[in-house]
Amino acid sequence: MALAATVSSVTVGKLAPLLRPTRTTCSSFSISISKMGFHFKPIGNTVTESAVSTRKLVVRAARTLSQGPSLGFRPPQFQLPEPLTGNVWNLDDFETYPALLVMFICNHCPFVKHLKKDIVKLTNFYMKKGLAVVAISSNSVATHPQDGPQFMAEEAKLFNYPFPYLYDESQDVARDFGAVCTPEFFLFKKDGRRPFELVYHGQFDDSRPSNNVPVNGRDLSLAIDCVLSGQLVPTVQKPSVGCSIKWHPETNA
């Protein structure tokens, strides 16, 4: 399937915290790309997944689009181990934060590898501004042993993940979230004492391993900026594209 992705003309400017909170949608607000070290040059034309790359890189992984829960969805409870530290984390550990980003990732997927360093850059930036972040790997080690807990710990240490990287051995948490691919991003916000509610379930940006579009984190950055500055997140969201979650062989997920 050829997936069209339009790179909109976005003004890269000052940080969203400088914006005065209103109840308007912040789709036209500037984002924090330049502050994170991304270099984004606005382009007016349209690029597609079949665009010819100047790099001779061909990614043959099957593509899966995020789907699942609707906006307003509340995150399910979970209790998962962090292979790097041995700590066990649950949803209540993030209750004091105004926003929570849950990412389903893994070690082997080329779509995750393509974004990995920039995910670290983006999360480091926003965690300093009050965002809580957690990553979860739900892939079956029966089919993909390189995604197992030992290698997860090595990965987290190698890339210096600033967030806990948790292992969902049963895959129940992935099912509860409705996650289907890696990477997949769920951004939740909290108003006062109300539970977290899903406000963004979309892509990191328009970049893919083979389409020669620079990684800039634009889509996810805009959503986080909106949440942290008290704005409404745009409801038109492009789905994340990645490898399918590798379900246990005996399970029809």
PDB file of C-alpha atoms in Angstrom:
ATOM      1  CA  MET A   1       0.000   0.000   0.000  1.00  0.00           C
ATOM      2  CA  ALA A   2       1.445   3.401  -0.897  1.00  0.00           C
ATOM      3  CA  LEU A   3       0.950   5.741   1.999  1.00  0.00           C
ATOM      4  CA  ALA A   4       0.843   9.435   1.120  1.00  0.00           C
ATOM      5  CA  ALA A   5       2.343  11.788   3.659  1.00  0.00           C
ATOM      6  CA  THR A   6       2.083  15.545   3.203  1.00  0.00           C
ATOM      7  CA  VAL A   7       4.843  17.633   4.693  1.00  0.00           C
ATOM      8  CA  SER A   8       3.023  20.790   5.694  1.00  0.00           C
ATOM      9  CA  SER A   9       4.600  24.215   5.848  1.00  0.00           C
ATOM     10  CA  VAL A  10       5.289  24.585   9.574  1.00  0.00           C
ATOM     11  CA  THR A  11       7.012  27.542  11.140  1.00  0.00           C
ATOM     12  CA  VAL A  12       9.701  26.340  13.482  1.00  0.00           C
ATOM     13  CA  GLY A  13       9.786  28.873  16.285  1.00  0.00           C
ATOM     14  CA  LYS A  14       9.752  29.391  19.998  1.00  0.00           C
ATOM     15  CA  LEU A  15       8.681  26.912  22.621  1.00  0.00           C
ATOM     16  CA  ALA A  16       5.018  26.276  23.275  1.00  0.00           C
ATOM     17  CA  PRO A  17       5.281  27.274  26.958  1.00  0.00           C
ATOM     18  CA  LEU A  18       5.633  30.840  25.702  1.00  0.00           C
ATOM     19  CA  LEU A  19       2.142  30.621  24.252  1.00  0.00           C
ATOM     20  CA  ARG A  20      -0.793  31.799  26.317  1.00  0.00           C
ATOM     21  CA  PRO A  21      -3.200  28.909  27.065  1.00  0.00           C
ATOM     22  CA  THR A  22      -6.588  29.161  25.396  1.00  0.00           C
ATOM     23  CA  ARG A  23      -9.197  26.631  24.440  1.00  0.00           C
ATOM     24  CA  THR A  24      -8.365  26.859  20.765  1.00  0.00           C
ATOM     25  CA  THR A  25      -6.788  24.051  18.797  1.00  0.00           C
ATOM     26  CA  CYS A  26      -3.027  24.493  18.472  1.00  0.00           C
ATOM     27  CA  SER A  27      -2.611  23.001  14.987  1.00  0.00           C
ATOM     28  CA  SER A  28      -1.001  26.204  13.733  1.00  0.00           C
ATOM     29  CA  PHE A  29       1.321  26.765  16.697  1.00  0.00           C
ATOM     30  CA  SER A  30       5.079  26.641  16.363  1.00  0.00           C
ATOM     31  CA  ILE A  31       6.824  23.603  17.763  1.00  0.00           C
ATOM     32  CA  SER A  32      10.006  22.924  19.665  1.00  0.00           C
ATOM     33  CA  ILE A  33      11.880  21.188  16.875  1.00  0.00           C
ATOM     34  CA  SER A  34      14.786  23.621  16.624  1.00  0.00           C
ATOM     35  CA  LYS A  35      15.359  23.519  20.372  1.00  0.00           C
ATOM     36  CA  MET A  36      15.682  19.731  20.259  1.00  0.00           C
ATOM     37  CA  GLY A  37      18.313  19.858  17.545  1.00  0.00           C
ATOM     38  CA  PHE A  38      16.081  18.744  14.681  1.00  0.00           C
ATOM     39  CA  HIS A  39      16.584  20.625  11.448  1.00  0.00           C
ATOM     40  CA  PHE A  40      13.315  20.930   9.591  1.00  0.00           C
ATOM     41  CA  LYS A  41      13.050  22.794   6.314  1.00  0.00           C
ATOM     42  CA  PRO A  42       9.402  23.428   5.392  1.00  0.00           C
ATOM     43  CA  ILE A  43       8.484  21.858   2.074  1.00  0.00           C
ATOM     44  CA  GLY A  44       5.360  22.556   0.090  1.00  0.00           C
ATOM     45  CA  ASN A  45       5.162  19.454  -2.060  1.00  0.00           C
ATOM     46  CA  THR A  46       3.885  15.971  -1.281  1.00  0.00           C
ATOM     47  CA  VAL A  47       6.081  12.934  -0.795  1.00  0.00           C
ATOM     48  CA  THR A  48       4.977   9.332  -0.733  1.00  0.00           C
ATOM     49  CA  GLU A  49       6.285   6.097   0.699  1.00  0.00           C
ATOM     50  CA  SER A  50       7.286   5.076  -2.824  1.00  0.00           C
ATOM     51  CA  ALA A  51       9.439   8.177  -3.292  1.00  0.00           C
ATOM     52  CA  VAL A  52      12.887   7.315  -4.593  1.00  0.00           C
ATOM     53  CA  SER A  53      15.553   7.710  -1.946  1.00  0.00           C
ATOM     54  CA  THR A  54      19.026   8.947  -2.739  1.00  0.00           C
ATOM     55  CA  ARG A  55      20.204   6.391  -0.215  1.00  0.00           C
ATOM     56  CA  LYS A  56      20.268   2.850  -1.470  1.00  0.00           C
ATOM     57  CA  LEU A  57      18.309   1.515   1.464  1.00  0.00           C
ATOM     58  CA  VAL A  58      15.391  -0.802   0.984  1.00  0.00           C
ATOM     59  CA  VAL A  59      13.241  -1.792   3.954  1.00  0.00           C
ATOM     60  CA  ARG A  60      11.204  -4.916   3.320  1.00  0.00           C
ATOM     61  CA  ALA A  61       9.405  -5.128   6.659  1.00  0.00           C
ATOM     62  CA  ALA A  62       5.633  -5.480   6.396  1.00  0.00           C
ATOM     63  CA  ARG A  63       3.923  -2.226   7.325  1.00  0.00           C
ATOM     64  CA  THR A  64       1.156  -2.000   9.879  1.00  0.00           C
ATOM     65  CA  LEU A  65      -0.828   1.149  10.713  1.00  0.00           C
ATOM     66  CA  SER A  66      -1.879   2.063  14.230  1.00  0.00           C
ATOM     67  CA  GLN A  67      -5.606   1.865  14.904  1.00  0.00           C
ATOM     68  CA  GLY A  68      -7.461   0.787  18.017  1.00  0.00           C
ATOM     69  CA  PRO A  69      -8.797   3.104  20.735  1.00  0.00           C
ATOM     70  CA  SER A  70     -10.596   6.376  20.139  1.00  0.00           C
ATOM     71  CA  LEU A  71      -9.557   9.701  21.600  1.00  0.00           C
ATOM     72  CA  GLY A  72     -10.739   9.954  25.185  1.00  0.00           C
ATOM     73  CA  PHE A  73      -9.698   6.352  25.894  1.00  0.00           C
ATOM     74  CA  ARG A  74      -8.327   5.858  29.408  1.00  0.00           C
ATOM     75  CA  PRO A  75      -5.082   3.902  29.813  1.00  0.00           C
ATOM     76  CA  PRO A  76      -5.508   0.437  31.301  1.00  0.00           C
ATOM     77  CA  GLN A  77      -3.732  -0.543  34.464  1.00  0.00           C
ATOM     78  CA  PHE A  78      -0.463  -2.408  33.986  1.00  0.00           C
ATOM     79  CA  GLN A  79       2.326  -3.832  36.085  1.00  0.00           C
ATOM     80  CA  LEU A  80       5.462  -4.635  34.115  1.00  0.00           C
ATOM     81  CA  PRO A  81       9.152  -5.257  34.843  1.00  0.00           C
ATOM     82  CA  GLU A  82      12.006  -3.109  33.599  1.00  0.00           C
ATOM     83  CA  PRO A  83      14.765  -5.511  32.504  1.00  0.00           C
ATOM     84  CA  LEU A  84      17.549  -2.940  32.913  1.00  0.00           C
ATOM     85  CA  THR A  85      16.920  -2.250  36.607  1.00  0.00           C
ATOM     86  CA  GLY A  86      14.626  -5.042  37.774  1.00  0.00           C
ATOM     87  CA  ASN A  87      12.094  -2.449  38.918  1.00  0.00           C
ATOM     88  CA  VAL A  88       8.378  -3.050  38.417  1.00  0.00           C
ATOM     89  CA  TRP A  89       6.296  -0.165  37.092  1.00  0.00           C
ATOM     90  CA  ASN A  90       2.569   0.432  37.027  1.00  0.00           C
ATOM     91  CA  LEU A  91       0.232   3.162  35.833  1.00  0.00           C
ATOM     92  CA  ASP A  92      -0.045   4.701  39.309  1.00  0.00           C
ATOM     93  CA  ASP A  93       3.667   5.597  39.177  1.00  0.00           C
ATOM     94  CA  PHE A  94       2.779   8.338  36.672  1.00  0.00           C
ATOM     95  CA  GLU A  95      -0.321   9.744  38.369  1.00  0.00           C
ATOM     96  CA  THR A  96       1.345  12.970  39.482  1.00  0.00           C
ATOM     97  CA  TYR A  97       2.265  14.015  35.942  1.00  0.00           C
ATOM     98  CA  PRO A  98       0.118  16.231  33.695  1.00  0.00           C
ATOM     99  CA  ALA A  99       0.794  14.094  30.628  1.00  0.00           C
ATOM    100  CA  LEU A 100       1.934  10.562  29.860  1.00  0.00           C
ATOM    101  CA  LEU A 101       3.449   9.201  26.656  1.00  0.00           C
ATOM    102  CA  VAL A 102       3.230   5.422  26.243  1.00  0.00           C
ATOM    103  CA  MET A 103       5.294   4.024  23.377  1.00  0.00           C
ATOM    104  CA  PHE A 104       5.203   0.491  22.027  1.00  0.00           C
ATOM    105  CA  ILE A 105       8.631  -0.186  20.552  1.00  0.00           C
ATOM    106  CA  CYS A 106      11.071  -3.086  20.205  1.00  0.00           C
ATOM    107  CA  ASN A 107      14.713  -3.729  19.371  1.00  0.00           C
ATOM    108  CA  HIS A 108      14.660  -5.219  15.881  1.00  0.00           C
ATOM    109  CA  CYS A 109      12.043  -3.258  13.897  1.00  0.00           C
ATOM    110  CA  PRO A 110      13.619  -1.039  11.185  1.00  0.00           C
ATOM    111  CA  PHE A 111      10.900   1.586  11.699  1.00  0.00           C
ATOM    112  CA  VAL A 112      11.889   1.876  15.369  1.00  0.00           C
ATOM    113  CA  LYS A 113      15.601   1.851  14.555  1.00  0.00           C
ATOM    114  CA  HIS A 114      15.021   4.684  12.116  1.00  0.00           C
ATOM    115  CA  LEU A 115      13.615   6.894  14.897  1.00  0.00           C
ATOM    116  CA  LYS A 116      15.410   5.563  17.957  1.00  0.00           C
ATOM    117  CA  LYS A 117      17.982   8.318  18.487  1.00  0.00           C
ATOM    118  CA  ASP A 118      15.383  10.996  17.829  1.00  0.00           C
ATOM    119  CA  ILE A 119      12.905   9.382  20.211  1.00  0.00           C
ATOM    120  CA  VAL A 120      15.593   9.660  22.883  1.00  0.00           C
ATOM    121  CA  LYS A 121      16.233  13.298  21.925  1.00  0.00           C
ATOM    122  CA  LEU A 122      12.526  14.188  21.979  1.00  0.00           C
ATOM    123  CA  THR A 123      11.746  12.422  25.240  1.00  0.00           C
ATOM    124  CA  ASN A 124      14.782  13.913  26.994  1.00  0.00           C
ATOM    125  CA  PHE A 125      13.580  17.362  25.974  1.00  0.00           C
ATOM    126  CA  TYR A 126       9.967  16.969  27.095  1.00  0.00           C
ATOM    127  CA  MET A 127      10.612  14.971  30.246  1.00  0.00           C
ATOM    128  CA  LYS A 128      12.418  18.037  31.557  1.00  0.00           C
ATOM    129  CA  LYS A 129       9.180  19.951  30.961  1.00  0.00           C
ATOM    130  CA  GLY A 130       6.994  17.571  32.963  1.00  0.00           C
ATOM    131  CA  LEU A 131       6.079  14.805  30.509  1.00  0.00           C
ATOM    132  CA  ALA A 132       6.085  11.245  31.843  1.00  0.00           C
ATOM    133  CA  VAL A 133       7.281   8.631  29.358  1.00  0.00           C
ATOM    134  CA  VAL A 134       7.285   4.843  29.330  1.00  0.00           C
ATOM    135  CA  ALA A 135       8.190   2.400  26.558  1.00  0.00           C
ATOM    136  CA  ILE A 136       6.864  -1.156  26.296  1.00  0.00           C
ATOM    137  CA  SER A 137       8.020  -4.110  24.216  1.00  0.00           C
ATOM    138  CA  SER A 138       5.413  -6.821  23.694  1.00  0.00           C
ATOM    139  CA  ASN A 139       7.049  -8.896  20.966  1.00  0.00           C
ATOM    140  CA  SER A 140       7.212 -12.663  21.312  1.00  0.00           C
ATOM    141  CA  VAL A 141      10.676 -13.966  22.096  1.00  0.00           C
ATOM    142  CA  ALA A 142       9.638 -17.271  20.537  1.00  0.00           C
ATOM    143  CA  THR A 143       9.723 -15.655  17.112  1.00  0.00           C
ATOM    144  CA  HIS A 144      12.058 -12.710  17.820  1.00  0.00           C
ATOM    145  CA  PRO A 145      14.527 -13.581  20.608  1.00  0.00           C
ATOM    146  CA  GLN A 146      16.455 -10.370  19.883  1.00  0.00           C
ATOM    147  CA  ASP A 147      13.528  -8.520  21.477  1.00  0.00           C
ATOM    148  CA  GLY A 148      13.823 -10.413  24.751  1.00  0.00           C
ATOM    149  CA  PRO A 149      14.485  -8.819  28.158  1.00  0.00           C
ATOM    150  CA  GLN A 150      18.252  -9.345  28.161  1.00  0.00           C
ATOM    151  CA  PHE A 151      18.598  -7.507  24.869  1.00  0.00           C
ATOM    152  CA  MET A 152      16.090  -4.865  25.953  1.00  0.00           C
ATOM    153  CA  ALA A 153      18.346  -4.051  28.904  1.00  0.00           C
ATOM    154  CA  GLU A 154      21.357  -3.805  26.612  1.00  0.00           C
ATOM    155  CA  GLU A 155      19.422  -1.554  24.237  1.00  0.00           C
ATOM    156  CA  ALA A 156      18.251   0.757  27.007  1.00  0.00           C
ATOM    157  CA  LYS A 157      21.798   1.084  28.303  1.00  0.00           C
ATOM    158  CA  LEU A 158      23.360   1.536  24.858  1.00  0.00           C
ATOM    159  CA  PHE A 159      20.993   4.332  23.823  1.00  0.00           C
ATOM    160  CA  ASN A 160      20.762   5.778  27.331  1.00  0.00           C
ATOM    161  CA  TYR A 161      16.966   5.670  27.413  1.00  0.00           C
ATOM    162  CA  PRO A 162      15.717   8.342  29.823  1.00  0.00           C
ATOM    163  CA  PHE A 163      12.438   6.417  30.269  1.00  0.00           C
ATOM    164  CA  PRO A 164      11.722   2.940  31.640  1.00  0.00           C
ATOM    165  CA  TYR A 165      11.671   0.260  28.922  1.00  0.00           C
ATOM    166  CA  LEU A 166       9.235  -2.432  30.103  1.00  0.00           C
ATOM    167  CA  TYR A 167       8.697  -6.029  29.066  1.00  0.00           C
ATOM    168  CA  ASP A 168       5.143  -7.212  28.342  1.00  0.00           C
ATOM    169  CA  GLU A 169       5.790 -10.953  28.268  1.00  0.00           C
ATOM    170  CA  SER A 170       2.118 -11.978  28.291  1.00  0.00           C
ATOM    171  CA  GLN A 171       1.240  -9.378  25.636  1.00  0.00           C
ATOM    172  CA  ASP A 172      -1.855  -8.541  27.693  1.00  0.00           C
ATOM    173  CA  VAL A 173      -0.868  -4.890  28.013  1.00  0.00           C
ATOM    174  CA  ALA A 174      -0.518  -4.495  24.245  1.00  0.00           C
ATOM    175  CA  ARG A 175      -3.990  -5.972  23.805  1.00  0.00           C
ATOM    176  CA  ASP A 176      -5.459  -3.766  26.526  1.00  0.00           C
ATOM    177  CA  PHE A 177      -4.082  -0.675  24.808  1.00  0.00           C
ATOM    178  CA  GLY A 178      -5.117  -1.900  21.380  1.00  0.00           C
ATOM    179  CA  ALA A 179      -1.525  -1.621  20.166  1.00  0.00           C
ATOM    180  CA  VAL A 180      -0.730  -3.310  16.862  1.00  0.00           C
ATOM    181  CA  CYS A 181       2.597  -1.940  15.637  1.00  0.00           C
ATOM    182  CA  THR A 182       6.037  -0.634  16.550  1.00  0.00           C
ATOM    183  CA  PRO A 183       6.512   2.203  16.977  1.00  0.00           C
ATOM    184  CA  GLU A 184       3.084   3.224  18.251  1.00  0.00           C
ATOM    185  CA  PHE A 185       2.490   6.325  20.361  1.00  0.00           C
ATOM    186  CA  PHE A 186      -0.268   6.982  22.912  1.00  0.00           C
ATOM    187  CA  LEU A 187      -0.266  10.468  24.461  1.00  0.00           C
ATOM    188  CA  PHE A 188      -2.519  10.967  27.477  1.00  0.00           C
ATOM    189  CA  LYS A 189      -3.294  14.156  29.372  1.00  0.00           C
ATOM    190  CA  LYS A 190      -4.750  14.743  32.805  1.00  0.00           C
ATOM    191  CA  ASP A 191      -6.922  17.609  33.982  1.00  0.00           C
ATOM    192  CA  GLY A 192      -6.570  17.958  37.716  1.00  0.00           C
ATOM    193  CA  ARG A 193      -7.720  14.823  39.500  1.00  0.00           C
ATOM    194  CA  ARG A 194      -9.431  13.358  36.467  1.00  0.00           C
ATOM    195  CA  PRO A 195      -7.924  10.164  35.018  1.00  0.00           C
ATOM    196  CA  PHE A 196      -5.613  10.280  32.031  1.00  0.00           C
ATOM    197  CA  GLU A 197      -7.399  10.519  28.674  1.00  0.00           C
ATOM    198  CA  LEU A 198      -5.989   9.770  25.234  1.00  0.00           C
ATOM    199  CA  VAL A 199      -5.479  12.929  23.168  1.00  0.00           C
ATOM    200  CA  TYR A 200      -2.995  11.759  20.529  1.00  0.00           C
ATOM    201  CA  HIS A 201      -2.561   8.398  18.836  1.00  0.00           C
ATOM    202  CA  GLY A 202      -0.545   9.111  15.723  1.00  0.00           C
ATOM    203  CA  GLN A 203       2.834   9.130  14.055  1.00  0.00           C
ATOM    204  CA  PHE A 204       6.188  10.540  15.158  1.00  0.00           C
ATOM    205  CA  ASP A 205       6.503  12.392  11.852  1.00  0.00           C
ATOM    206  CA  ASP A 206       6.398  11.762   8.100  1.00  0.00           C
ATOM    207  CA  SER A 207       9.825  10.131   7.930  1.00  0.00           C
ATOM    208  CA  ARG A 208      10.161   6.440   7.054  1.00  0.00           C
ATOM    209  CA  PRO A 209      13.294   4.304   6.645  1.00  0.00           C
ATOM    210  CA  SER A 210      13.283   4.581   2.848  1.00  0.00           C
ATOM    211  CA  ASN A 211      11.455   7.775   1.893  1.00  0.00           C
ATOM    212  CA  ASN A 212      14.345  10.231   2.346  1.00  0.00           C
ATOM    213  CA  VAL A 213      12.223  12.568   4.501  1.00  0.00           C
ATOM    214  CA  PRO A 214      14.294  13.964   7.409  1.00  0.00           C
ATOM    215  CA  VAL A 215      13.293  12.931  10.917  1.00  0.00           C
ATOM    216  CA  ASN A 216      11.981  15.943  12.857  1.00  0.00           C
ATOM    217  CA  GLY A 217       9.402  14.593  15.318  1.00  0.00           C
ATOM    218  CA  ARG A 218       6.952  17.257  14.137  1.00  0.00           C
ATOM    219  CA  ASP A 219       3.630  15.481  14.693  1.00  0.00           C
ATOM    220  CA  LEU A 220       4.353  14.118  18.147  1.00  0.00           C
ATOM    221  CA  SER A 221       6.117  17.324  19.222  1.00  0.00           C
ATOM    222  CA  LEU A 222       3.120  19.421  18.250  1.00  0.00           C
ATOM    223  CA  ALA A 223       0.783  17.186  20.250  1.00  0.00           C
ATOM    224  CA  ILE A 224       3.006  17.310  23.342  1.00  0.00           C
ATOM    225  CA  ASP A 225       3.392  21.068  23.065  1.00  0.00           C
ATOM    226  CA  CYS A 226      -0.390  21.418  22.914  1.00  0.00           C
ATOM    227  CA  VAL A 227      -0.896  19.305  26.015  1.00  0.00           C
ATOM    228  CA  LEU A 228       1.809  20.971  28.096  1.00  0.00           C
ATOM    229  CA  SER A 229       0.607  24.456  27.158  1.00  0.00           C
ATOM    230  CA  GLY A 230      -3.072  23.750  27.840  1.00  0.00           C
ATOM    231  CA  GLN A 231      -4.185  23.737  24.217  1.00  0.00           C
ATOM    232  CA  LEU A 232      -6.487  21.329  22.417  1.00  0.00           C
ATOM    233  CA  VAL A 233      -4.626  18.698  20.398  1.00  0.00           C
ATOM    234  CA  PRO A 234      -5.695  18.518  16.725  1.00  0.00           C
ATOM    235  CA  THR A 235      -8.054  15.587  16.234  1.00  0.00           C
ATOM    236  CA  VAL A 236      -6.911  14.919  12.674  1.00  0.00           C
ATOM    237  CA  GLN A 237      -3.933  12.626  13.235  1.00  0.00           C
ATOM    238  CA  LYS A 238      -1.891  10.500  10.845  1.00  0.00           C
ATOM    239  CA  PRO A 239      -1.528   6.911  12.077  1.00  0.00           C
ATOM    240  CA  SER A 240       1.846   5.580  13.061  1.00  0.00           C
ATOM    241  CA  VAL A 241       3.398   3.166  10.576  1.00  0.00           C
ATOM    242  CA  GLY A 242       5.668   0.315  11.595  1.00  0.00           C
ATOM    243  CA  CYS A 243       6.226  -3.400  12.016  1.00  0.00           C
ATOM    244  CA  SER A 244       3.378  -5.458  13.405  1.00  0.00           C
ATOM    245  CA  ILE A 245       3.641  -6.570  17.007  1.00  0.00           C
ATOM    246  CA  LYS A 246       4.950 -10.133  16.938  1.00  0.00           C
ATOM    247  CA  TRP A 247       2.272 -12.123  18.730  1.00  0.00           C
ATOM    248  CA  HIS A 248       3.007 -15.470  20.328  1.00  0.00           C
ATOM    249  CA  PRO A 249       2.644 -18.241  17.711  1.00  0.00           C
ATOM    250  CA  GLU A 250      -0.193 -19.950  19.547  1.00  0.00           C
ATOM    251  CA  THR A 251      -2.210 -16.721  19.795  1.00  0.00           C
ATOM    252  CA  ASN A 252      -4.491 -15.240  17.164  1.00  0.00           C
ATOM    253  CA  ALA A 253      -4.343 -11.574  18.096  1.00  0.00           C
TER     254      ALA A 253
END
